[in-house]
Coordinates of C-alpha atoms in Angstrom, one line a residue:
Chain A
X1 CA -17.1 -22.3 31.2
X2 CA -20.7 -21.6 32.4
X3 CA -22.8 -19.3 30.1
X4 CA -21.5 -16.0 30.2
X5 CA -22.8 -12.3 28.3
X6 CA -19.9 -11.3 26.5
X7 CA -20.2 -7.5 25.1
X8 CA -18.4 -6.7 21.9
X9 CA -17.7 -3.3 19.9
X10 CA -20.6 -3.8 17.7
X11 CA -22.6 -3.5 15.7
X12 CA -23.9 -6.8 14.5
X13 CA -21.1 -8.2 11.9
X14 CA -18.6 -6.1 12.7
X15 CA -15.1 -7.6 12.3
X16 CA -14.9 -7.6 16.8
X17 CA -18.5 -9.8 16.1
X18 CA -16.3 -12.0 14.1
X19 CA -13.5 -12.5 16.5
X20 CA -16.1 -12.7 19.5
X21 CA -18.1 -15.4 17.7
X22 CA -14.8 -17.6 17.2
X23 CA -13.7 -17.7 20.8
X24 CA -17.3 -17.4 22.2
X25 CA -19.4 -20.1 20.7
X26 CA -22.0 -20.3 23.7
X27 CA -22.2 -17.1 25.0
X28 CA -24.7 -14.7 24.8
X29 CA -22.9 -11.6 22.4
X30 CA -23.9 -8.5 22.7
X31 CA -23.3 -5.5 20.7
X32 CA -22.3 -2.2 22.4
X33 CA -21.8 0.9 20.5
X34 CA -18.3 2.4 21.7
X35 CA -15.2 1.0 22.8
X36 CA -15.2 2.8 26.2
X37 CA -19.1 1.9 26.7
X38 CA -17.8 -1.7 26.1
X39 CA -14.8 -2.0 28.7
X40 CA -17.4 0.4 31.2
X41 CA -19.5 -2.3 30.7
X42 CA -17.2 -5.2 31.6
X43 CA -16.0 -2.6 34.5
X44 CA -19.3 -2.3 36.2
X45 CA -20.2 -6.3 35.8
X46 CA -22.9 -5.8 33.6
X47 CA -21.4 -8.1 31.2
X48 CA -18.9 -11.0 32.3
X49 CA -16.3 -10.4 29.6
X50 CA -15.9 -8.0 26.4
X51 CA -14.3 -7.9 23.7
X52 CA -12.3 -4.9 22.1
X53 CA -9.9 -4.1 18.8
X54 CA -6.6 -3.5 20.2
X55 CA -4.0 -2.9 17.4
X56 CA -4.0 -3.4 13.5
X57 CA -1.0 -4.9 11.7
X58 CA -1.4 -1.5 9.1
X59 CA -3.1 1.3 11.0
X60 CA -1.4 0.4 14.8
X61 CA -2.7 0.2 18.3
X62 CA -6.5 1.4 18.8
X63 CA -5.6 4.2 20.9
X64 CA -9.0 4.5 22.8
X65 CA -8.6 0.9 23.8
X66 CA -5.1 1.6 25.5
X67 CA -5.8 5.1 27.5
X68 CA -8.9 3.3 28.3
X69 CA -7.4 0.7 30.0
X70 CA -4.9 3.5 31.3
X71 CA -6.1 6.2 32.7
X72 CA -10.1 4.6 33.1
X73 CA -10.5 1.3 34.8
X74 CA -8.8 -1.7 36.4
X75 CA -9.6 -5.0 34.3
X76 CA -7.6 -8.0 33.0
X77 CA -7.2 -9.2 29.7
X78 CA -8.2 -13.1 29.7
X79 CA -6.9 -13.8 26.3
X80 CA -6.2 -12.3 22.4
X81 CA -7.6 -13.1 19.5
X82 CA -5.9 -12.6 16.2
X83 CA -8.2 -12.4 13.3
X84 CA -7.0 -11.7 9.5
X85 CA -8.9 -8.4 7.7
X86 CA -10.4 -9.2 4.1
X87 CA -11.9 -6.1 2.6
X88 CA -14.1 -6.1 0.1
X89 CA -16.1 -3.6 -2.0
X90 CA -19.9 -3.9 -1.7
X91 CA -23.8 -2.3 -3.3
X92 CA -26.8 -3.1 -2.6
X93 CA -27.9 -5.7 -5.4
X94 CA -30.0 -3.6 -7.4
X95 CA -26.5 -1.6 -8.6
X96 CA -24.9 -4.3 -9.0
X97 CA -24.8 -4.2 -12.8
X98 CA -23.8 0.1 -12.5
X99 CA -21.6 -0.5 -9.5
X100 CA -18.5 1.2 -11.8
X101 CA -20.6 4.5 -11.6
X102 CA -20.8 4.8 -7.6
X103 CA -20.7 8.7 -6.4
X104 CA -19.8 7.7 -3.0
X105 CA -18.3 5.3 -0.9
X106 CA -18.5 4.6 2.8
X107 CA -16.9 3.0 5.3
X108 CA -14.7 3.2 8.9
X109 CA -11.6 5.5 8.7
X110 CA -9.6 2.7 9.5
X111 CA -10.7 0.5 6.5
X112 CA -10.9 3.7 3.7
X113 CA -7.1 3.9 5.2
X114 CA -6.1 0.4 4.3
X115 CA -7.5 0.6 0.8
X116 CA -6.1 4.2 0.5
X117 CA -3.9 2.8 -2.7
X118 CA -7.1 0.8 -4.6
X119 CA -9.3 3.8 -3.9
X120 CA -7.1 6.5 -4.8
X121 CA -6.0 4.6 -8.3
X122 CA -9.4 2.9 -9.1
X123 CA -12.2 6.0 -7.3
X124 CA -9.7 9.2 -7.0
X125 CA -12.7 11.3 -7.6
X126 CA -15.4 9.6 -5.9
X127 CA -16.2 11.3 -2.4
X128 CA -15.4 8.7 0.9
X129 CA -17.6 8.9 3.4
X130 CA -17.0 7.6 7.0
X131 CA -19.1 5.9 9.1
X132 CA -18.8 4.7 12.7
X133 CA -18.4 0.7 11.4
X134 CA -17.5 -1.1 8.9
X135 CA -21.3 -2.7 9.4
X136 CA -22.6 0.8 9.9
X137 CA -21.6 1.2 6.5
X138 CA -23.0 -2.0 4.9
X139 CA -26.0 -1.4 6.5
X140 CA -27.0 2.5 5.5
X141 CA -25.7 0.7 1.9
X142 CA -28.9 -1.4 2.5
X143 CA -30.8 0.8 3.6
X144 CA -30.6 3.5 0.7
X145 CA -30.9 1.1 -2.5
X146 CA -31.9 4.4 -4.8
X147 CA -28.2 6.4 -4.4
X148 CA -25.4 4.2 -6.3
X149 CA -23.4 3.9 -3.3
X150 CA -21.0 1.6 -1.9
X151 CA -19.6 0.1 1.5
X152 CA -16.3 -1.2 2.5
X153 CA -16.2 -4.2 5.0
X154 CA -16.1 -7.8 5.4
X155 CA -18.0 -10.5 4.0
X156 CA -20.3 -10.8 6.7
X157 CA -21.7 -7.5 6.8
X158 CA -22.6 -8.0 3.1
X159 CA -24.2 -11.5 3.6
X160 CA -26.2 -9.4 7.0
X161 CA -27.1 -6.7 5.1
X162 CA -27.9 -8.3 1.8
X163 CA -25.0 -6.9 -0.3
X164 CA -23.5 -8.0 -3.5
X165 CA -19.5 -8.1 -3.4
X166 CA -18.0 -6.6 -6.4
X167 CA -14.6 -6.6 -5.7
X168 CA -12.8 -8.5 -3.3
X169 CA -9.9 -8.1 -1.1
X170 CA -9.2 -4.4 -1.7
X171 CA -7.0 -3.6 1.1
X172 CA -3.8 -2.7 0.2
X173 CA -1.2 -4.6 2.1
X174 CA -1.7 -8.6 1.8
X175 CA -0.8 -9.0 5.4
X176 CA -3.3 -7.3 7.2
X177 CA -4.3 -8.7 10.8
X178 CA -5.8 -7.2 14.3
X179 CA -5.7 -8.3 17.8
X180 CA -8.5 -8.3 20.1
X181 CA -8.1 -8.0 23.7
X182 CA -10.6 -10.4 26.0
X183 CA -11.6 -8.0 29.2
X184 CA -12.5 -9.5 32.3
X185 CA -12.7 -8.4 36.0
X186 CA -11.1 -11.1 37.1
X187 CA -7.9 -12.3 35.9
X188 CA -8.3 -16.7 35.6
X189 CA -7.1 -16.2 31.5
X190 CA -8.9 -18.2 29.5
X191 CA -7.7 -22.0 28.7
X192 CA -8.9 -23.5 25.6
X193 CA -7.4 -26.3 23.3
X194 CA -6.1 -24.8 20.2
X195 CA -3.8 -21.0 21.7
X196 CA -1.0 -20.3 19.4
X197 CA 3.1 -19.2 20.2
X198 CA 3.6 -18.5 23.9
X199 CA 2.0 -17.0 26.9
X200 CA 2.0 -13.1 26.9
X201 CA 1.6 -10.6 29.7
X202 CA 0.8 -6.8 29.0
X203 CA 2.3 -4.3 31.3
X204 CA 1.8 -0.7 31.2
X205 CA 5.3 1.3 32.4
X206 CA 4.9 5.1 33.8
X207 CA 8.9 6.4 34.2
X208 CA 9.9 8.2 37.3
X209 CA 9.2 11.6 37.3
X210 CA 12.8 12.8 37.2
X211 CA 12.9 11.7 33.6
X212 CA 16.7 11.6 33.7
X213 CA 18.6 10.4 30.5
X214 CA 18.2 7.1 29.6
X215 CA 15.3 5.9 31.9
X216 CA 13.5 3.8 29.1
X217 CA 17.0 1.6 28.8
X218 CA 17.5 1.1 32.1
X219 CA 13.6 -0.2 32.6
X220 CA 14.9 -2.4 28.5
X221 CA 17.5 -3.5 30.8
X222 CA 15.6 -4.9 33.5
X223 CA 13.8 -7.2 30.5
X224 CA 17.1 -7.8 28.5
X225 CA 19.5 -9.3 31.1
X226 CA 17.1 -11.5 31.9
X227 CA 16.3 -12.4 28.5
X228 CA 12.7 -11.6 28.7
X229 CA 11.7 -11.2 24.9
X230 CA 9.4 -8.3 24.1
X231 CA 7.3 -9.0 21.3
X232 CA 5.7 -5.2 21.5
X233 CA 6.8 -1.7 22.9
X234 CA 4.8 2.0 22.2
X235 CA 4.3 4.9 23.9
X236 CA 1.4 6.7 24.7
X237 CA 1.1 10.3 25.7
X238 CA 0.7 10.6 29.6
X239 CA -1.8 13.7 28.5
X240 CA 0.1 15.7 31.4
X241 CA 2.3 17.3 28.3
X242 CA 4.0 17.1 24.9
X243 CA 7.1 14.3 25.4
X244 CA 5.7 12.9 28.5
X245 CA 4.7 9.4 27.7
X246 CA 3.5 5.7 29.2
X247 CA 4.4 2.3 27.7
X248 CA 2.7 -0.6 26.7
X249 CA 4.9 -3.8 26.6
X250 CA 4.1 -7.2 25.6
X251 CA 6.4 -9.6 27.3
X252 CA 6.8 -13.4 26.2
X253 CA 6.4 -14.7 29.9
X254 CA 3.8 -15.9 32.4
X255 CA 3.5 -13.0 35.0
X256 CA 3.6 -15.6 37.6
X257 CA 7.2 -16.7 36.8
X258 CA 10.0 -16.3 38.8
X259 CA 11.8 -14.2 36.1
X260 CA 8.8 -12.0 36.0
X261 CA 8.0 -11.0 39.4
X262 CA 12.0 -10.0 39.9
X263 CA 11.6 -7.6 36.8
X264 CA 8.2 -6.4 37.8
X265 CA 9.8 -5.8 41.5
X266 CA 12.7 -3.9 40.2
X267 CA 10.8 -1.9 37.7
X268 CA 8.8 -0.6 40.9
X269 CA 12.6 -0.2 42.7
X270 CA 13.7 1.9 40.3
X271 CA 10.7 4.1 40.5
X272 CA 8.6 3.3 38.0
X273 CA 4.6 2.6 38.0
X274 CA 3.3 -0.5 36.8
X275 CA 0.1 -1.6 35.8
X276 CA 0.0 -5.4 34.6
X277 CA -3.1 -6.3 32.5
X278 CA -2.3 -9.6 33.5
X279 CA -1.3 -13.0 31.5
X280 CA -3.2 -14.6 28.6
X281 CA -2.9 -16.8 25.5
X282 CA -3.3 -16.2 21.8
X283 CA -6.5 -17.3 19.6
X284 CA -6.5 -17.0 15.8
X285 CA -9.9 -16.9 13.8
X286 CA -10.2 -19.5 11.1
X287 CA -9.2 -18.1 8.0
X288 CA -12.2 -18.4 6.6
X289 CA -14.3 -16.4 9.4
X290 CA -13.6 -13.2 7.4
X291 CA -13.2 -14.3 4.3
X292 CA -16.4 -16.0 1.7
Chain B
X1 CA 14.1 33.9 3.4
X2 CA 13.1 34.6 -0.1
X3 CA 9.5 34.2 -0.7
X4 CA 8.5 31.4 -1.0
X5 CA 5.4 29.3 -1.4
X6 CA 4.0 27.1 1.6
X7 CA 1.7 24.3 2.0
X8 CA -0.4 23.7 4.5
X9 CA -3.1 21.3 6.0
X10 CA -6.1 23.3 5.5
X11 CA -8.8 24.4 5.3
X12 CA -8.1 28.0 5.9
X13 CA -8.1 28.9 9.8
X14 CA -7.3 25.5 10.7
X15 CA -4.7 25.0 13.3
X16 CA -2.1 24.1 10.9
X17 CA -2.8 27.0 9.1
X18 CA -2.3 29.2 12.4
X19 CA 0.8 27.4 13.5
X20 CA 2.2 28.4 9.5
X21 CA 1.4 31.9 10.4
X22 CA 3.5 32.2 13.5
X23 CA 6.4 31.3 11.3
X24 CA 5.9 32.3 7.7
X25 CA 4.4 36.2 7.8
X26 CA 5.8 37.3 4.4
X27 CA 5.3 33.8 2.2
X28 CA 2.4 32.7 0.0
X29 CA 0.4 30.0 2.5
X30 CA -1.6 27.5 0.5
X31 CA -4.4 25.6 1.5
X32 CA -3.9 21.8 0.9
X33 CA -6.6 19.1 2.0
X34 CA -5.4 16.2 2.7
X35 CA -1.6 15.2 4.4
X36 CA -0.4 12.9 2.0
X37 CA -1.4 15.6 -0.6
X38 CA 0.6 18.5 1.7
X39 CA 3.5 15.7 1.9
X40 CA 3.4 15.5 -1.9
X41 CA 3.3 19.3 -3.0
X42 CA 6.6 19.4 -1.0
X43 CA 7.9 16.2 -2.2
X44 CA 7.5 16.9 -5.8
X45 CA 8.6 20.7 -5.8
X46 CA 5.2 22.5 -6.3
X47 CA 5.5 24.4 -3.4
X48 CA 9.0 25.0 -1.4
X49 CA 7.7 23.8 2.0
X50 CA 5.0 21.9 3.9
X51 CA 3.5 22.2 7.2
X52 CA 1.6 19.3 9.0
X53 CA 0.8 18.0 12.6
X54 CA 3.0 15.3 13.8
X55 CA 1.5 15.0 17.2
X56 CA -0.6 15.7 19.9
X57 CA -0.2 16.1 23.6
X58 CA -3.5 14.1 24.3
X59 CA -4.4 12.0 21.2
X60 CA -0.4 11.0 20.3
X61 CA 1.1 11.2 17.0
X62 CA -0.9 11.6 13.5
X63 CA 0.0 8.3 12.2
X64 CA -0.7 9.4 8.3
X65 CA 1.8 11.6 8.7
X66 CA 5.0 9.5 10.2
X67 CA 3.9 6.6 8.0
X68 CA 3.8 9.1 5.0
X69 CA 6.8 10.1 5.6
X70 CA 8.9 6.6 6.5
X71 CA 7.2 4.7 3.6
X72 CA 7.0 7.1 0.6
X73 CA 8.6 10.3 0.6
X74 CA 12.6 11.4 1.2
X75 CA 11.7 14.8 2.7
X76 CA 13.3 16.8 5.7
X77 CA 12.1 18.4 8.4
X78 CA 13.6 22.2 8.8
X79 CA 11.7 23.6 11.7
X80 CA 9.3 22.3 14.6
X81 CA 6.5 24.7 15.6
X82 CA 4.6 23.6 19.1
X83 CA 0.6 25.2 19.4
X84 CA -1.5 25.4 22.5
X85 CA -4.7 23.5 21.4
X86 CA -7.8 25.7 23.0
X87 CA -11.3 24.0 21.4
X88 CA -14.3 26.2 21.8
X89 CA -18.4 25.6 21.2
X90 CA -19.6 27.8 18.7
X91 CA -23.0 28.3 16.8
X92 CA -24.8 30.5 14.4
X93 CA -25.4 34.0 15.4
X94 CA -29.3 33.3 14.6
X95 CA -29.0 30.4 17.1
X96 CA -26.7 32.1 20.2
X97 CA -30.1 32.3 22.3
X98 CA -31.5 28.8 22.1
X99 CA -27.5 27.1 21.9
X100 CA -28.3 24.7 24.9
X101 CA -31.0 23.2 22.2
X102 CA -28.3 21.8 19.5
X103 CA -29.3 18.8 18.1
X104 CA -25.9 17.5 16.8
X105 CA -22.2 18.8 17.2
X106 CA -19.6 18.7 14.2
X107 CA -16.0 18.3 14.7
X108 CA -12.9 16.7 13.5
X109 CA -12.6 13.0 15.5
X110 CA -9.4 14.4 17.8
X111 CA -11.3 17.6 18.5
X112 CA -14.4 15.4 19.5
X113 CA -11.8 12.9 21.7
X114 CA -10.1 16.0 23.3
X115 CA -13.6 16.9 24.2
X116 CA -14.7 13.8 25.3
X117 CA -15.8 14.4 29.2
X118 CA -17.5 17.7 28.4
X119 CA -19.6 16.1 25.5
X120 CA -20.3 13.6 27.8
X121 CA -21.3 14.9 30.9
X122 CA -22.8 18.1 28.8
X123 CA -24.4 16.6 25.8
X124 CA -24.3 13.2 26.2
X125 CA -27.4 12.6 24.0
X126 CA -26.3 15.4 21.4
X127 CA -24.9 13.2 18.3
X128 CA -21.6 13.6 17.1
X129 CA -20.4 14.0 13.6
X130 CA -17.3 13.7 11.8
X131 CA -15.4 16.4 9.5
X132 CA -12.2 16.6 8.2
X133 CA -11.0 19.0 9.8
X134 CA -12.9 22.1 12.7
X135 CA -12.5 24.1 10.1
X136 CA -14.6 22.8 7.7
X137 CA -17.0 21.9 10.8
X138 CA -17.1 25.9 11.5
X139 CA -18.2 26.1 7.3
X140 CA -20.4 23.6 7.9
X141 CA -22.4 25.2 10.9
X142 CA -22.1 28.5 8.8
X143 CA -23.8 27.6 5.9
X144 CA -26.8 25.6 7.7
X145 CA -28.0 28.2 10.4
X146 CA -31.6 26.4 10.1
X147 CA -30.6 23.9 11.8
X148 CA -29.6 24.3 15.5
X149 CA -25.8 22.9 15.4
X150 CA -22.7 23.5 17.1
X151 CA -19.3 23.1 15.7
X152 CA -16.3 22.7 17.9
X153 CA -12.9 24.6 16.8
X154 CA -10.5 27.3 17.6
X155 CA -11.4 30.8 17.4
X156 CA -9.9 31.8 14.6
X157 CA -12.5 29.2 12.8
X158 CA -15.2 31.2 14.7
X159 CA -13.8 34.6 13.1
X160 CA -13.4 33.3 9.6
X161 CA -16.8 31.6 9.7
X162 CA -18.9 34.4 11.3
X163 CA -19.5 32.2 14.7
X164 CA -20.5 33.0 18.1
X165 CA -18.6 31.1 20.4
X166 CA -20.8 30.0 23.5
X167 CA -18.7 28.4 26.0
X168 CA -15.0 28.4 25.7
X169 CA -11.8 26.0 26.6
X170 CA -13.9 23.0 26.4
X171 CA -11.3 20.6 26.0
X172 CA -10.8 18.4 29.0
X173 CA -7.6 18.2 29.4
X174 CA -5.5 22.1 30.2
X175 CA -2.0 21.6 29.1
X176 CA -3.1 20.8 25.1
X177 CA -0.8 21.2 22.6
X178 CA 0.2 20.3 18.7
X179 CA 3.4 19.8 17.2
X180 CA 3.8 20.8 13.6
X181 CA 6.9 19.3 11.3
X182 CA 7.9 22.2 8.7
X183 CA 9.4 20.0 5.7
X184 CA 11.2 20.9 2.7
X185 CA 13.5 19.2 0.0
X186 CA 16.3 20.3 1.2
X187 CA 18.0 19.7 4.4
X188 CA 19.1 23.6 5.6
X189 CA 17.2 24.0 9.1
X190 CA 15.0 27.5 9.8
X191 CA 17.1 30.1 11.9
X192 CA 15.1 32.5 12.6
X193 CA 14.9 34.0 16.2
X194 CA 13.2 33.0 19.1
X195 CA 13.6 29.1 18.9
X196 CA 13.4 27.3 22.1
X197 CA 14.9 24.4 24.0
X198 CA 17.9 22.4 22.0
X199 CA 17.7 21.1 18.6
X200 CA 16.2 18.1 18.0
X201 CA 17.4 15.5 15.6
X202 CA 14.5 12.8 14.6
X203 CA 15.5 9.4 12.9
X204 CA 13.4 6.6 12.2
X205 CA 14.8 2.9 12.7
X206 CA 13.6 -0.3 11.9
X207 CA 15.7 -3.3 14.0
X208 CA 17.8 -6.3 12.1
X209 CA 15.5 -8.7 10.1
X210 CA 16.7 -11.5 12.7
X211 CA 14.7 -9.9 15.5
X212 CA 16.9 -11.5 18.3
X213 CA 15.7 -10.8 22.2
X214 CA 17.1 -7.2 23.2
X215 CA 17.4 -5.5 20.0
X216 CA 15.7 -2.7 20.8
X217 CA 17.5 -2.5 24.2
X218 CA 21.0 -2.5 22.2
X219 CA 19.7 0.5 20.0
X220 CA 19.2 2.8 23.1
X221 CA 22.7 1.4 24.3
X222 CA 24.0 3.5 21.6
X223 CA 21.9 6.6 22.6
X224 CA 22.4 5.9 26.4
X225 CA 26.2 5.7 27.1
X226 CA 26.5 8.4 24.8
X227 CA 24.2 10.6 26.9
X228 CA 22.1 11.8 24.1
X229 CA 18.9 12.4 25.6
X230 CA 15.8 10.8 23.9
X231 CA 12.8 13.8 24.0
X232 CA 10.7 10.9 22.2
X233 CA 10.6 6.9 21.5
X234 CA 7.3 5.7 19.2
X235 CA 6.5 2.5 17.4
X236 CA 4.6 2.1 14.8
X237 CA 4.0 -1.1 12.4
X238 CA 6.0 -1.7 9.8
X239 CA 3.0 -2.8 7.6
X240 CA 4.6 -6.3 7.3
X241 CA 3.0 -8.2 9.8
X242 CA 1.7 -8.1 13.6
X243 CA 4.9 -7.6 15.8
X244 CA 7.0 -5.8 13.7
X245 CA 7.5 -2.0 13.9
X246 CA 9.7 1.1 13.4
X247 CA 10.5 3.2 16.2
X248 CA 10.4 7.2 15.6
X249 CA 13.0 8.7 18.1
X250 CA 13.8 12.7 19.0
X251 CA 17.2 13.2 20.0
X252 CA 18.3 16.4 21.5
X253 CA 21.6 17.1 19.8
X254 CA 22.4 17.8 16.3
X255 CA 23.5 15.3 13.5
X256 CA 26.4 17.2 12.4
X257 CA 28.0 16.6 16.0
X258 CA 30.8 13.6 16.5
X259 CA 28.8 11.7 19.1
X260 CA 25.3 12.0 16.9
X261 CA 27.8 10.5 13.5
X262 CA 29.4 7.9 15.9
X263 CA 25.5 6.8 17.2
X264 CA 24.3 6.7 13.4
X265 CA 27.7 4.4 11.9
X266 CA 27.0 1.9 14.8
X267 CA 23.4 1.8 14.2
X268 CA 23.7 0.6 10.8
X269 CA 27.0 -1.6 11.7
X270 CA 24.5 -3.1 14.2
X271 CA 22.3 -3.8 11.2
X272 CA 19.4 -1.2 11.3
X273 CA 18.4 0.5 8.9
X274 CA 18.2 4.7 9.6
X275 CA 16.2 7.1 8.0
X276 CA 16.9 10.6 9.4
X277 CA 14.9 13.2 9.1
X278 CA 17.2 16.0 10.0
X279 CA 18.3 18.2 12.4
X280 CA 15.8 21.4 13.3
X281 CA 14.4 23.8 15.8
X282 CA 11.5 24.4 17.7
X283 CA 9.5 27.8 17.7
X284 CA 6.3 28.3 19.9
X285 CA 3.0 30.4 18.6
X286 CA 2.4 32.9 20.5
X287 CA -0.2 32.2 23.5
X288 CA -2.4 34.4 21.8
X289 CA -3.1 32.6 18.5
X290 CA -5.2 30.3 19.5
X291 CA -6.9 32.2 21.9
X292 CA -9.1 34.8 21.6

């Protein structure tokens, strides 16, 4: 692959840095600010590629990333990347030795919710703070040495922003893993040594608009006779009014097989809108990306 | 009714707090911060019931709330109240003249998402911050009028807080609304007057542990030839690992009836395991609530 600038919800050391820097070893990374400034920016070909959070094994789906890719622009995804989620509790270094008196603590909404139990048993009174990253946290940590504050986030945000770690894994479910999507314009999915499980294609399902009962089993029906497994299914709202929803399927089959074009086909027969994001393989991060 | 004493999401003049009003005029409302802590008062009998959102027509479901409820509590849900959501910009008094000068805008993060083409277009350098809730955005504003900042909320936040509201219905999409779930301890749904549609039913199921291809597919068999009509179908992770998810549905008939107890024995004879949350109705606010 020829050298490419791959954009990446940022910033710096940010847990989509991680994921990027696993897949993308040549590339030129660079950090954008906001999930829809990222896939606008793979959209208008000012980057080749970017990389965005799509769903978290606790929290769920991202769901900027999926109306995004909705309602907002036409691009492929090229390939996933799993990556595990380690986090860890962090102060700047001169604390270190006070870091059990911290008066607050900040972090993403996303990672205070996944150590919701360790906070609310071990720091029930002390004030959480959100921030727009788990780096944007580590860093204003840094950056304000004189308040006895902490950050949550990985271990690369602390080793960027010179933190000291003083409790590790505090997340509260062991499991704890999210996918990243790989945007491209085009939609030639990336083929490197090393993918994991099967190939995967995304569709995104509209149901005709004479919702009449049962729609959603007759499109199940299409994937089911055919034995097409589904290894995801949610709904979005269609934002036209409350119970009117899309669906995001991930189905265990090259889009390109016969199998596939016949359900695809008679998804659009029976009325529905389709949008494919196209066909990709699956990428997991060494363990020890996000860990020490 | 009895009078009785009633949670909800707060701070006062939030929309949860408005959507209690419609339905509870003669009971003791009580402001409670956080949802798991509104989830809990209910749960553990210090207050007889709790109101909190469930979902919204743009930004989907709250997930703190359906998670809450699948994973820690045995609560039911006796009544469904539906809001229009109408966000309006709002400033000091001392700043109404010189408004178009703001130099940041405080909201709760779906307020800010449900106004995300008019902050863009209209204050695209303005920077946003987070609060937990409009309310306490509306407070916010209030008690700093020497700084030039807008809050964005409903207009009952601008009454209670003493705001001038300076342009109205900013929020990008027109057909906005909330759903509320009113919960309780025991299991006897609200019948008061005025309810609209059919009742609604709402179980949560998670599929066999041998996740064979069509499981899903079989669960809406039972719904489908049955003719109970699904109003809604969600997934959401079953904090065990990528892949593997619950799946929220709203059916529109009652629990008590024969086809609703035949549905539920084969569900669990097909191996799922089925939490329902009751049986309940819907009530609307009135138009005006939200509005000015």
């Amino acid at each position: 692959m020829s050298a490419q600038k791959v954009a990446y919800l940022g910033p710096e050391a940010s847990f989509t840095h991680l994921a990027s820097k696993a897949l993308f070893q040549d590339e030129l990374l660079v950090p954008i600010r906001t999930i829809p400034e990222c896939i606008e920016a793979v959209a208008n070909g000012k980057v080749d590629v970017a990389v965005v959070p799509l769903e978290n094994a606790l929290e769920g789906t991202v769901p900027l990333t999926i109306d995004y890719l909705f309602h907002e622009v036409d691009v492929s995804v090229i390939a996933e990347i799993q990556a595990p989620i380690e986090q860890h509790l962090m102060v700047h270094p001169n604390n270190h030795k006070k870091w059990e008196e911290i008066t607050s603590i900040y972090s993403h909404p996303h990672a205070l919710a996944q150590c919701h139990k360790y906070l609310y048993y071990r720091f029930g009174k002390v004030p959480l703070e959100q921030s727009t990253s788990t780096a944007a946290a580590a860093k204003f940590v840094s950056e304000n040495e004189k308040a006895c504050i902490a950050a949550i986030g990985n271990s690369s945000a602390a080793i960027e922003y010179g933190l000291t770690i003083v409790e590790h894994n505090i997340h509260d479910f062991h499991f704890n893993h999210t996918r990243f999507f790989v945007l491209s314009r085009s939609n030639h999915c990336i083929q490197k040594p090393g993918h994991i499980g099967q190939v995967k294609t995304t569709v995104m399902i509209t149901l005709p608009k004479d919702d009449r009962s049962g729609a959603l089993h007759q499109v199940l029906s299409v994937f089911a006779w055919r034995q097409l497994n589904l290894s995801k299914i949610e709904s979005r709202p269609l934002k036209t009014g409350l119970g009117q929803y899309f669906f995001v399927m991930d189905v265990l089959e090259d889009e390109q097989m016969p199998m596939m074009i016949g359900a695809m086909e008679e998804l659009k027969a029976l009325g529905c809108e389709v949008k494919s994001l196209g066909s990709y393989n699956t990428y997991e991060t060494e363990k020890k990306i996000a860990s020490d």
